[in-house]
Short mmCIF file of C-alpha atoms in Angstrom, two decimals:
data_model
loop_
_atom_site.label_atom_id
_atom_site.label_comp_id
_atom_site.label_asym_id
_atom_site.label_seq_id
_atom_site.Cartn_x
_atom_site.Cartn_y
_atom_site.Cartn_z
CA MET A 1 -56.98 55.03 5.03
CA PHE A 2 -55.54 51.84 6.52
CA SER A 3 -54.71 49.10 4.03
CA THR A 4 -52.83 45.87 4.38
CA SER A 5 -51.71 42.90 2.37
CA PHE A 6 -52.40 40.61 5.33
CA THR A 7 -55.07 38.11 4.32
CA TRP A 8 -57.32 35.54 5.97
CA ASN A 9 -55.04 32.80 4.69
CA ASP A 10 -52.14 34.48 6.46
CA PHE A 11 -54.12 34.41 9.69
CA LEU A 12 -54.88 30.71 9.19
CA PHE A 13 -51.16 30.14 8.62
CA LEU A 14 -50.43 31.82 11.96
CA LEU A 15 -53.04 29.61 13.63
CA GLN A 16 -51.34 26.54 12.17
CA GLY A 17 -48.09 27.77 13.67
CA ALA A 18 -49.86 28.33 17.00
CA TRP A 19 -51.12 24.74 16.88
CA VAL A 20 -47.55 23.50 16.44
CA THR A 21 -46.55 25.67 19.40
CA LEU A 22 -49.25 24.05 21.54
CA LEU A 23 -48.23 20.54 20.45
CA LEU A 24 -44.60 21.26 21.30
CA THR A 25 -45.60 22.64 24.69
CA LEU A 26 -47.80 19.62 25.40
CA GLY A 27 -45.09 17.14 24.39
CA ALA A 28 -42.36 18.92 26.30
CA MET A 29 -44.44 19.28 29.47
CA ALA A 30 -45.51 15.63 29.33
CA ILE A 31 -41.86 14.60 29.31
CA GLY A 32 -40.80 17.28 31.78
CA THR A 33 -43.59 16.61 34.27
CA VAL A 34 -43.20 12.83 34.43
CA ALA A 35 -39.42 12.96 34.62
CA GLY A 36 -39.49 16.02 36.88
CA VAL A 37 -41.77 14.37 39.43
CA LEU A 38 -39.55 11.29 39.60
CA CYS A 39 -36.33 13.29 39.81
CA GLY A 40 -37.86 15.78 42.25
CA LEU A 41 -38.94 13.03 44.62
CA LEU A 42 -35.49 11.45 44.46
CA ARG A 43 -33.81 14.80 45.09
CA ALA A 44 -36.08 15.49 48.08
CA LEU A 45 -35.95 12.04 49.65
CA LEU A 46 -32.36 11.05 48.79
CA PRO A 47 -30.48 14.35 48.53
CA ARG A 48 -26.94 13.03 48.97
CA ALA A 49 -27.35 9.98 46.77
CA THR A 50 -28.74 12.08 43.92
CA LEU A 51 -26.08 14.80 43.85
CA PRO A 52 -24.79 13.65 40.42
CA LEU A 53 -28.34 13.99 39.09
CA SER A 54 -28.50 17.51 40.50
CA TRP A 55 -25.24 18.48 38.78
CA LEU A 56 -26.49 17.06 35.46
CA LEU A 57 -29.76 18.97 35.66
CA ASP A 58 -27.85 22.14 36.54
CA VAL A 59 -26.18 21.88 33.14
CA PHE A 60 -29.52 21.93 31.34
CA ARG A 61 -30.76 24.81 33.50
CA SER A 62 -27.62 26.87 32.92
CA VAL A 63 -26.86 26.34 29.21
CA PRO A 64 -29.02 28.56 26.95
CA LEU A 65 -31.78 26.62 25.29
CA LEU A 66 -30.74 27.69 21.80
CA ILE A 67 -27.31 26.11 22.30
CA GLN A 68 -28.99 22.91 23.48
CA PHE A 69 -31.09 22.80 20.31
CA VAL A 70 -28.08 23.27 18.05
CA LEU A 71 -25.91 20.75 19.92
CA PHE A 72 -28.60 18.08 20.14
CA ASN A 73 -29.50 18.50 16.49
CA SER A 74 -25.82 18.13 15.56
CA LEU A 75 -25.36 15.06 17.78
CA LYS A 76 -28.45 13.52 16.20
CA SER A 77 -26.85 13.83 12.78
CA ILE A 78 -23.48 12.50 14.01
CA ALA A 79 -25.17 9.51 15.66
CA GLY A 80 -27.20 8.84 12.52
CA LEU A 81 -30.54 9.03 14.31
CA ASN A 82 -33.46 9.40 11.93
CA TRP A 83 -35.45 11.70 14.19
CA SER A 84 -37.67 14.47 12.93
CA ALA A 85 -37.06 18.06 13.96
CA PHE A 86 -40.30 17.94 15.95
CA THR A 87 -39.05 14.95 17.95
CA VAL A 88 -35.74 16.69 18.64
CA ALA A 89 -37.58 19.80 19.78
CA CYS A 90 -39.84 17.84 22.15
CA ILE A 91 -36.89 15.98 23.67
CA VAL A 92 -34.75 19.08 24.18
CA LEU A 93 -37.65 21.10 25.59
CA GLY A 94 -38.68 18.09 27.69
CA ILE A 95 -35.23 17.75 29.26
CA TYR A 96 -35.12 21.50 29.81
CA ALA A 97 -38.53 21.37 31.51
CA THR A 98 -37.40 18.38 33.56
CA ALA A 99 -34.49 20.36 34.97
CA PHE A 100 -36.82 23.06 36.28
CA CYS A 101 -39.72 20.79 37.22
CA THR A 102 -37.36 18.74 39.39
CA GLU A 103 -36.62 21.74 41.59
CA ILE A 104 -40.29 22.72 41.69
CA VAL A 105 -41.28 19.26 42.90
CA ARG A 106 -38.37 19.04 45.33
CA SER A 107 -39.34 22.38 46.87
CA GLY A 108 -42.95 21.25 47.15
CA VAL A 109 -42.00 18.02 48.95
CA LEU A 110 -39.63 19.82 51.31
CA ALA A 111 -42.38 22.35 52.11
CA VAL A 112 -44.41 19.64 53.86
CA PRO A 113 -43.85 20.14 57.63
CA PHE A 114 -41.74 17.39 59.15
CA ASN A 115 -44.00 17.30 62.24
CA LEU A 116 -46.95 16.48 60.01
CA ARG A 117 -45.09 13.54 58.50
CA ARG A 118 -44.05 12.37 61.95
CA ALA A 119 -47.67 12.53 63.10
CA SER A 120 -48.82 10.47 60.13
CA ARG A 121 -46.23 7.80 60.87
CA SER A 122 -47.27 7.74 64.53
CA LEU A 123 -50.85 7.04 63.39
CA GLY A 124 -49.68 3.86 61.74
CA LEU A 125 -49.19 4.95 58.14
CA THR A 126 -46.38 3.23 56.27
CA TYR A 127 -43.69 5.22 54.47
CA LEU A 128 -45.42 4.80 51.10
CA GLN A 129 -48.82 5.66 52.58
CA ASP A 130 -47.29 8.77 54.11
CA LEU A 131 -46.00 9.79 50.68
CA ARG A 132 -49.29 9.04 48.93
CA TYR A 133 -51.82 10.50 51.34
CA ILE A 134 -49.86 13.25 53.13
CA VAL A 135 -46.78 14.40 51.22
CA LEU A 136 -47.89 14.27 47.59
CA PRO A 137 -51.28 16.06 48.01
CA ILE A 138 -49.68 18.93 49.94
CA ALA A 139 -46.60 19.08 47.72
CA THR A 140 -48.79 19.16 44.61
CA ARG A 141 -50.66 22.23 45.78
CA VAL A 142 -47.44 23.98 46.77
CA ALA A 143 -45.70 23.14 43.50
CA PHE A 144 -48.62 23.79 41.15
CA PRO A 145 -48.13 27.58 40.70
CA GLY A 146 -44.47 27.03 39.86
CA TRP A 147 -45.38 24.26 37.43
CA LEU A 148 -47.96 26.51 35.77
CA ASN A 149 -45.36 29.25 35.32
CA LEU A 150 -43.07 26.64 33.78
CA VAL A 151 -45.77 25.73 31.25
CA LEU A 152 -46.07 29.38 30.21
CA SER A 153 -42.30 29.71 30.00
CA VAL A 154 -41.92 26.60 27.83
CA MET A 155 -44.71 27.85 25.55
CA LYS A 156 -42.69 31.00 24.87
CA ASP A 157 -39.41 29.09 24.57
CA THR A 158 -40.88 27.03 21.71
CA ALA A 159 -40.11 30.06 19.54
CA LEU A 160 -36.48 28.90 19.52
CA VAL A 161 -37.31 25.75 17.55
CA MET A 162 -37.39 27.88 14.42
CA TRP A 163 -33.60 27.49 14.39
CA ILE A 164 -33.95 23.77 13.62
CA GLY A 165 -36.50 24.26 10.89
CA ILE A 166 -39.87 23.94 12.61
CA VAL A 167 -42.62 26.34 11.52
CA GLU A 168 -44.25 27.33 14.79
CA LEU A 169 -46.00 30.63 15.52
CA LEU A 170 -42.96 32.93 15.42
CA ARG A 171 -41.48 31.28 12.32
CA ALA A 172 -44.87 31.51 10.61
CA SER A 173 -45.07 35.22 11.41
CA GLN A 174 -41.56 35.82 10.05
CA THR A 175 -42.50 34.01 6.83
CA ILE A 176 -45.47 36.31 6.38
CA VAL A 177 -43.39 39.40 7.23
CA THR A 178 -40.85 38.44 4.55
CA ARG A 179 -43.64 38.24 1.98
CA ILE A 180 -45.77 41.29 2.78
CA GLN A 181 -43.20 43.51 4.59
CA GLU A 182 -45.56 44.54 7.39
CA PRO A 183 -43.69 43.46 10.54
CA LEU A 184 -45.57 45.64 13.01
CA LEU A 185 -48.99 44.30 12.11
CA VAL A 186 -47.95 40.66 11.78
CA LEU A 187 -45.93 40.57 15.01
CA CYS A 188 -48.76 42.29 16.90
CA ILE A 189 -51.16 39.59 15.72
CA ALA A 190 -48.66 36.86 16.64
CA GLY A 191 -48.16 38.45 20.05
CA LEU A 192 -51.92 38.57 20.56
CA ILE A 193 -52.17 34.85 19.76
CA TYR A 194 -49.41 34.11 22.29
CA TYR A 195 -51.28 36.21 24.84
CA VAL A 196 -54.58 34.40 24.26
CA MET A 197 -52.94 30.98 24.59
CA SER A 198 -51.15 32.02 27.78
CA LEU A 199 -54.32 33.56 29.19
CA VAL A 200 -56.29 30.36 28.62
CA VAL A 201 -53.62 28.26 30.35
CA ALA A 202 -53.40 30.70 33.27
CA ARG A 203 -57.20 30.83 33.68
CA LEU A 204 -57.50 27.04 33.64
CA GLY A 205 -54.77 26.84 36.27
CA ALA A 206 -56.48 29.45 38.44
CA ARG A 207 -59.78 27.57 38.17
CA LEU A 208 -58.12 24.34 39.25
CA GLU A 209 -56.56 26.06 42.27
CA THR A 210 -59.95 27.50 43.21
CA ARG A 211 -61.52 24.03 43.11
CA TRP A 212 -58.79 22.72 45.38
CA GLN A 213 -59.52 25.48 47.89
CA GLU A 214 -63.26 24.79 47.75
CA ASN A 215 -62.65 21.09 48.47
CA ASP A 216 -60.67 21.89 51.65
#
């Protein structure tokens, strides 16, 4: 007969960790999206002038995220910054998301046909009007699937914040495993929670894309 030491309170503890995971994802994507849109537009419209920015973002894309967490947390201590671990996690994840979101936005802008932009200018639209009414709407639809995948990726990458002392979903599950010594059950439940969160985000994204298609 199946028996377990896993209790309802343990499940609530996992849900608390899942809530922290969602908050980290939300904070990181807020930073990454705003900065990524600005950097992506600059990279697409001024490619040569923004080469140094591209090289800097390549560093954050190339260096493993765990190393970035450890280094930033150490630099925070050296600089004497009184930032919480949650703030550090949001900033590091936000910069990491920015590095990828920049390329997603840049690709979306460059996917807009040049002939279409030329036609809009010939109709009397100014440069800014061309960006607002022609480039950005098309680029947004092109870039959205990539941005959605980035959200799901960042949600999973939040598991690395356990190394700087934050109790998110994975850290919560490890705490329970240490106490009740049932790793298979606990990790399966944690994995199911990750799956449900990812499924909700993916379904919301798919619904938004469907509405865009219906409005065409």
